[in-house]
Each structure stands twice: as C-alpha cells, then as structure tokens.
mmCIF file of C-alpha atoms in Angstrom:
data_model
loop_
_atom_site.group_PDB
_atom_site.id
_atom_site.type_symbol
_atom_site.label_atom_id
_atom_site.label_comp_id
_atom_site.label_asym_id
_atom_site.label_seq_id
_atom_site.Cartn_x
_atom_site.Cartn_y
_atom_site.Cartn_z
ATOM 1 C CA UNK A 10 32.651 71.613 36.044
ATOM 2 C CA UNK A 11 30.900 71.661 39.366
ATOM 3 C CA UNK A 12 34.367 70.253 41.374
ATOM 4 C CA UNK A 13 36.322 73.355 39.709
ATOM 5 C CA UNK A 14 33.497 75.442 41.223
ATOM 6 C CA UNK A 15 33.394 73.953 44.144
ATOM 7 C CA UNK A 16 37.657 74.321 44.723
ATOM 8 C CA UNK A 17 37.191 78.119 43.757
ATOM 9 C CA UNK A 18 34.357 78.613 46.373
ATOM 10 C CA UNK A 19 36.784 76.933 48.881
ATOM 11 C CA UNK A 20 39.798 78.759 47.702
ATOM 12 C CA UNK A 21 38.293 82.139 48.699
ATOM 13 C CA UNK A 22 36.915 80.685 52.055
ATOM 14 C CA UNK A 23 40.322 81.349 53.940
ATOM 15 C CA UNK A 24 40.759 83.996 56.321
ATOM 16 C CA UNK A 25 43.422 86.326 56.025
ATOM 17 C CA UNK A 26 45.772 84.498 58.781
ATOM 18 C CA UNK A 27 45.038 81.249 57.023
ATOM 19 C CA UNK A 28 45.953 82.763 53.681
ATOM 20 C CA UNK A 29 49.191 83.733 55.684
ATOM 21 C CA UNK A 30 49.989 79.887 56.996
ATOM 22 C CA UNK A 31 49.375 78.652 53.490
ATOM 23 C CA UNK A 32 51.333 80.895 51.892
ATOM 24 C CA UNK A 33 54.463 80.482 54.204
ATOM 25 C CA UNK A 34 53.410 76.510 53.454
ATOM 26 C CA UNK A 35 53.862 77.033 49.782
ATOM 27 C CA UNK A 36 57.009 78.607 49.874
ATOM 28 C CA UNK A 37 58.532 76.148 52.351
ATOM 29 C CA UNK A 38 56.898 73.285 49.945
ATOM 30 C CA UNK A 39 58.288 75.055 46.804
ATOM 31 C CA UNK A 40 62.175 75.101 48.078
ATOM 32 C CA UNK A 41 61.975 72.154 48.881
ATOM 33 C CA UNK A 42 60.849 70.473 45.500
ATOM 34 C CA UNK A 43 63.754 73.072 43.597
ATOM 35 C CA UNK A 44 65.968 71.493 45.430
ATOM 36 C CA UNK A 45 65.026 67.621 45.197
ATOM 37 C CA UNK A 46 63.569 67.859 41.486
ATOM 38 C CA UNK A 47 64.091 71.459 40.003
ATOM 39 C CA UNK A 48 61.564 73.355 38.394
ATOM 40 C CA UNK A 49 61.127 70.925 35.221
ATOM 41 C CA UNK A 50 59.744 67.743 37.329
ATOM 42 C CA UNK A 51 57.775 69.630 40.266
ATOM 43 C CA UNK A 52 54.254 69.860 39.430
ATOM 44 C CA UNK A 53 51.561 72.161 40.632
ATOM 45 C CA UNK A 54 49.437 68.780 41.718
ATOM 46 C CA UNK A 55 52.813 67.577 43.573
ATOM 47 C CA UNK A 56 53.383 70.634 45.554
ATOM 48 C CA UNK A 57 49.086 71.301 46.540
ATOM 49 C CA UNK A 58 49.710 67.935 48.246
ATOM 50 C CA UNK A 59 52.657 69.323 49.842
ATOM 51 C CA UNK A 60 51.071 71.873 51.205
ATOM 52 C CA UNK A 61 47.691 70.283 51.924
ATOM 53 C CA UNK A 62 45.022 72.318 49.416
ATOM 54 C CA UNK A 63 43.452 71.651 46.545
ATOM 55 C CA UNK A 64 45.201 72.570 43.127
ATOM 56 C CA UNK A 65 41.671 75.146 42.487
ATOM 57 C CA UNK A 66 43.188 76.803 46.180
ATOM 58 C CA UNK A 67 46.886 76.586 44.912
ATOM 59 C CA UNK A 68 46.035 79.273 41.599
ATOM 60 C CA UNK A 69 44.206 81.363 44.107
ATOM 61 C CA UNK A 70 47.562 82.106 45.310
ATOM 62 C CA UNK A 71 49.952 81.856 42.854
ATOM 63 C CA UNK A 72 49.191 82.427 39.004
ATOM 64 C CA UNK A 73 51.329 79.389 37.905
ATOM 65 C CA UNK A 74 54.386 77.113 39.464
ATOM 66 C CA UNK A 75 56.641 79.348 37.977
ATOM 67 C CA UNK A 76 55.315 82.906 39.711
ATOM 68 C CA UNK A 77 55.736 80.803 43.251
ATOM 69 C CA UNK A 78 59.203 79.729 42.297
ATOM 70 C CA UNK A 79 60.073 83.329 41.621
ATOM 71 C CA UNK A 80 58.605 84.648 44.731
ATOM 72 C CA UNK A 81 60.824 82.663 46.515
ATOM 73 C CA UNK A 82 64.004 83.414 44.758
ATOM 74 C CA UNK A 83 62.983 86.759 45.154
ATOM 75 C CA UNK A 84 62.611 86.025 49.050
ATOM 76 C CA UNK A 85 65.850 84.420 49.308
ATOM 77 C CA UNK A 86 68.020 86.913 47.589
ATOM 78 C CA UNK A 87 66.274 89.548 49.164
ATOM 79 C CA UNK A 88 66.979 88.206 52.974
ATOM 80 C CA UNK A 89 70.637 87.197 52.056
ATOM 81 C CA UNK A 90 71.303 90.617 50.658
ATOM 82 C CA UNK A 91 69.584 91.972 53.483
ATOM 83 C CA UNK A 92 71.926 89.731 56.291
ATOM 84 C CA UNK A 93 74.653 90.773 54.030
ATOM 85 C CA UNK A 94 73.823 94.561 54.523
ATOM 86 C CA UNK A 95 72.801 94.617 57.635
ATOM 87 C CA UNK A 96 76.225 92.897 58.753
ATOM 88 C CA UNK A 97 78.198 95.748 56.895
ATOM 89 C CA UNK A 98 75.951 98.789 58.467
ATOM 90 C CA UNK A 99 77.132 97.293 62.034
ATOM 91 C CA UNK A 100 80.203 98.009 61.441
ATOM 92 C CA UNK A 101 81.497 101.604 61.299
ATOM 93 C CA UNK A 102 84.330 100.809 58.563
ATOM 94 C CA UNK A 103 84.655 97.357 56.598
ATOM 95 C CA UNK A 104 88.273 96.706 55.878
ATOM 96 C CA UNK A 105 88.972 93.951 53.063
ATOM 97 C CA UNK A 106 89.400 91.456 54.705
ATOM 98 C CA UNK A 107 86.344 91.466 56.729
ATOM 99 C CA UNK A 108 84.419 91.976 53.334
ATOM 100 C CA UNK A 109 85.837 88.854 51.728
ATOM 101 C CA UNK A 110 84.696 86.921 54.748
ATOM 102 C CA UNK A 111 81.119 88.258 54.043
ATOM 103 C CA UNK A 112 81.206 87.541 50.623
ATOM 104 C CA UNK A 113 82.191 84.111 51.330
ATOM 105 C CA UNK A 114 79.833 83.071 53.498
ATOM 106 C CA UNK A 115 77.115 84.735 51.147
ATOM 107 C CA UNK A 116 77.988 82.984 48.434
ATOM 108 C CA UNK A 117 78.608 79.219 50.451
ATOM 109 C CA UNK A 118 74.758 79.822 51.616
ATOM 110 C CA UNK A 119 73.939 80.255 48.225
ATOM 111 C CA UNK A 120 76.251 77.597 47.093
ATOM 112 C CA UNK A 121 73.828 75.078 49.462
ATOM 113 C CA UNK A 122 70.923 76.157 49.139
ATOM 114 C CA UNK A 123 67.985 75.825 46.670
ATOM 115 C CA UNK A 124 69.176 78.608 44.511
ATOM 116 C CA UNK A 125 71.945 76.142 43.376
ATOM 117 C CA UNK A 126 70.403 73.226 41.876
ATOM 118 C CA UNK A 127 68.175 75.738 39.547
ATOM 119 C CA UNK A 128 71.557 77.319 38.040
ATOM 120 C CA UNK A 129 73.309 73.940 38.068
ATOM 121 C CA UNK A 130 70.543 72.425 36.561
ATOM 122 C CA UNK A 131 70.273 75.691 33.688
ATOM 123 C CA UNK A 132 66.745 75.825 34.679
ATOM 124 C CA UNK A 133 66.788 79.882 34.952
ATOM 125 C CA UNK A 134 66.602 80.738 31.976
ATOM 126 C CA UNK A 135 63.517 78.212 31.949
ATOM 127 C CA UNK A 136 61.704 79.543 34.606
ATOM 128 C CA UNK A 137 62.211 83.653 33.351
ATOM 129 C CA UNK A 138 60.605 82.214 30.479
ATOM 130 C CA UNK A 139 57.662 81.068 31.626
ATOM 131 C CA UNK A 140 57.210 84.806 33.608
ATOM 132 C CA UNK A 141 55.177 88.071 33.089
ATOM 133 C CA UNK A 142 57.628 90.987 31.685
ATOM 134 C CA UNK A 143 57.042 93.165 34.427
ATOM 135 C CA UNK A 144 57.862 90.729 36.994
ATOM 136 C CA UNK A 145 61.401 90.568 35.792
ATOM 137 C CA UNK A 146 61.630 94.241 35.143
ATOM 138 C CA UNK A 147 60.935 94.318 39.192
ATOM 139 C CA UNK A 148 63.152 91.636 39.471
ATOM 140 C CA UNK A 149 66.080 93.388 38.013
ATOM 141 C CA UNK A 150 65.423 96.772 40.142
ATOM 142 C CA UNK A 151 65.626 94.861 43.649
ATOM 143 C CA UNK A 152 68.904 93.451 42.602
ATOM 144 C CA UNK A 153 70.459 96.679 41.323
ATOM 145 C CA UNK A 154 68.946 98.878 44.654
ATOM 146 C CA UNK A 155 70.582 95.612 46.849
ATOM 147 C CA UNK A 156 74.081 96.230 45.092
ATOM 148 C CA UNK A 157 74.171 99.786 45.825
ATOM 149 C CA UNK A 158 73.089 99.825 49.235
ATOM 150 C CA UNK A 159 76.181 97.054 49.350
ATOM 151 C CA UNK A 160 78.433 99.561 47.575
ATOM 152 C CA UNK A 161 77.252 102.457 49.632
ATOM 153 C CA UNK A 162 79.051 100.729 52.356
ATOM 154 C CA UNK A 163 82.253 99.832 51.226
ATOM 155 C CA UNK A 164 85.117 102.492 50.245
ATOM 156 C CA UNK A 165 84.818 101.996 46.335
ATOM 157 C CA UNK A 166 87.114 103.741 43.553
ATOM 158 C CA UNK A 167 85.721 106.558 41.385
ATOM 159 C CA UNK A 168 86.448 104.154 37.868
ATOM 160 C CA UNK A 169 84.022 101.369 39.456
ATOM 161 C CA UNK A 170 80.367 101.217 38.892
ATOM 162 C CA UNK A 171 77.465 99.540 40.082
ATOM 163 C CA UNK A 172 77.019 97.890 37.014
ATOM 164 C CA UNK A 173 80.194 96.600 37.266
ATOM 165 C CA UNK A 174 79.726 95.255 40.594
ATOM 166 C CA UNK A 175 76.723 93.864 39.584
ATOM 167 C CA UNK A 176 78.366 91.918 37.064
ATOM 168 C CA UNK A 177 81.922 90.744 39.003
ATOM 169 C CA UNK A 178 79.107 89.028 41.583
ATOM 170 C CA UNK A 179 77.724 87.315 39.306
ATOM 171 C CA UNK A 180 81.053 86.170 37.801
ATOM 172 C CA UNK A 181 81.794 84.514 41.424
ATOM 173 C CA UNK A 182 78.292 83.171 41.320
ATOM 174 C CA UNK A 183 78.524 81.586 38.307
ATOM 175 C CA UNK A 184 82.214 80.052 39.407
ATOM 176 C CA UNK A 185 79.979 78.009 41.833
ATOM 177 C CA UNK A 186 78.728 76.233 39.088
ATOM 178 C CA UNK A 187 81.619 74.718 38.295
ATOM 179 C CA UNK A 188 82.813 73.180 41.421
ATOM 180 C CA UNK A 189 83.715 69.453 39.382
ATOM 181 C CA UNK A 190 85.627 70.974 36.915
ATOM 182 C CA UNK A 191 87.766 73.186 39.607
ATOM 183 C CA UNK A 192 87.964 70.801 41.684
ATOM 184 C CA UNK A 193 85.876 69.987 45.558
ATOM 185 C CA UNK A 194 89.133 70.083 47.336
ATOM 186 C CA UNK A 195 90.873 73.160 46.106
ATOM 187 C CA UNK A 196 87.276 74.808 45.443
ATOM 188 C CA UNK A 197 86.747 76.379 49.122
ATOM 189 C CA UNK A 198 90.577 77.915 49.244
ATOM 190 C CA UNK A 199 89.778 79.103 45.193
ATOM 191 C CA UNK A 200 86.706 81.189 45.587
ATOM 192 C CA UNK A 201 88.084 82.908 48.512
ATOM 193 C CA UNK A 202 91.192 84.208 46.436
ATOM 194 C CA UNK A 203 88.629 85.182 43.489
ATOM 195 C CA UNK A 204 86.503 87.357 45.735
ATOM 196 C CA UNK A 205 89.709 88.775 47.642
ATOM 197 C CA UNK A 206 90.942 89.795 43.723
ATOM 198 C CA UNK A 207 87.728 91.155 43.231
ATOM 199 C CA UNK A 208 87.106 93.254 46.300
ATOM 200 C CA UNK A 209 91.118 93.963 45.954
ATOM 201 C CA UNK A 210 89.912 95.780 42.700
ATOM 202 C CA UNK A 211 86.991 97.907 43.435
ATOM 203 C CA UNK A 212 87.559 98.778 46.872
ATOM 204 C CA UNK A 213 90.432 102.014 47.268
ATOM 205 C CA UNK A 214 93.501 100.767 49.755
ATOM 206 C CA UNK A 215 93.642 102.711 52.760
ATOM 207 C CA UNK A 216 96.003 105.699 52.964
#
C-alpha cells in the first residue's frame, strides 16, 4: 500500500546520529515494557509509540520484537559482566571473600532488573524461539569468552572448568527464581552462603 511505502521512504530518511537516538530510544522503550508486561503482551505497535516512529521505521531497525529484546539482553549481560570484570582486574589478587561480594551484587542487579521478570515469567525459552540460529550461536560465545575472562582472574583449581563455571552461575541464577518458595526474609542471607559454597569450591585456598 502507498502508507507502507510511504513509512519505508521515511524509515531510511534518518541520519546516522538520529539512527543513534532512536536506537538508544528503543532499547530504553524495550526494558521497560519486559519489565511491566514481558515479552508475550508488548507489541511492536506499543513500543513504536514508545519510542515515537512509525511501526514501517521500527523494522528498519530491528527485524522483529524479539531481535530488539535480545539485543538488549545481550547489552545488559554484556555491561554487567563487563563491571564485574573490570572490578576484579583492579585488583591485583581477589581473595574469597571479596569475590562473593561481587557475585552478590551481580546477581541482586540482575535479581531487579528486567532480566528477571523474563525468567520468572519462563518467557526465555519463548523469546530463543522466535530467534535466527546464528544469533544464539553468538549468543552462547559472548557468554562463554565473559566466564573465562572472569576465571582468568580468580585462582581456580586444575579439576574445575569453564564449563563448569558456566553452569554453577547459572545454578545461583536460577535460585533467584525462587525467592517465594525460599523465603524474602532468609533469601538475601541464603544466596550469599550458596555463592560463598560455590566460589569455596572452585577457587584453590591460599597456602
């Protein structure tokens, strides 16, 4: 139809530092609706409005609702991981306890922010889905290259590897999920003792 024409020709009218402001628009508009509705109920109309474009302009950016949503999951794990990192290269030597405190207050910004309500909400699995193979491929090498640049910085034993790792953070992620059935008052105090077993386990005591 001539309006779908029209929104195209308009969609490729933006400069390059308008393309920018939208952009940073879109993801600010898209955490926000994952964390008021989740990815089921937020629509690609819903979040164009948001961000003040027409939906023609909003699939010159993104492919679908689901390719923005993983851009900025992407985004978010890769600037945590990157805080995370960039806390333990500061320091010449991480004892245990300081790397329990960093691991708990990783996991407390992930526990609040809009990460949360898509795993509480099983909507992951949903989204990954709805994606192009390679993007998870990708997906999966940025979280194994963040681990090990983690592990590279810690004092790990020889039996531990980054697979492992890989999989005892998410097993404290996924704890988070069940906040109710631990229990809000005792949940703080618990997931501090499970990532002190943890880093007890695959970090070598100091001789």
């Amino acid at each position: 139809t001539s309006q779908c024409f029209w929104e195209e020709v308009m969609a490729t009218a933006f400069t390059a530092e308008e393309k920018e402001v939208i952009r940073k628009k879109l993801h600010k508009v898209a955490k926000e609706c994952l964390q008021r509705y989740g990815v089921k109920k937020t629509t690609v109309d819903q979040m164009a409005a948001m961000a003040d474009i027409s939906k023609g302009s909003f699939y010159n950016f993104y492919s679908s609702k689901e390719m923005l949503f993983f851009t900025v999951l992407e985004e978010y794990q890769i600037d945590v991981m990157n805080r995370l990192t960039e806390q333990l290269g500061m320091e010449a030597k991480i004892d245990t306890n300081r790397l329990v405190q960093l691991l708990y207050d990783f996991y407390q910004d992930f526990r609040y922010s809009f990460m949360y309500t898509i795993f509480k909400n099983n909507e992951m699995e949903l989204l990954i889905r709805k994606l192009p193979k390679e993007a998870i491929t990708n997906h999966h090498l940025i979280d194994d290259r963040m681990v090990k640049e983690i592990v590279s910085r810690i004092n790990i034993r020889e039996n531990v590897s980054v697979e492992i790792v890989s999989a005892l953070f998410r097993t404290i992620a996924m704890t988070i999920l069940h906040i109710e059935e631990i229990g809000e008052e005792q949940f703080d105090t618990t997931l501090k003792l499970v990532i002190q077993g943890v880093v007890e386990q695959i970090t070598k005591e100091d001789r």
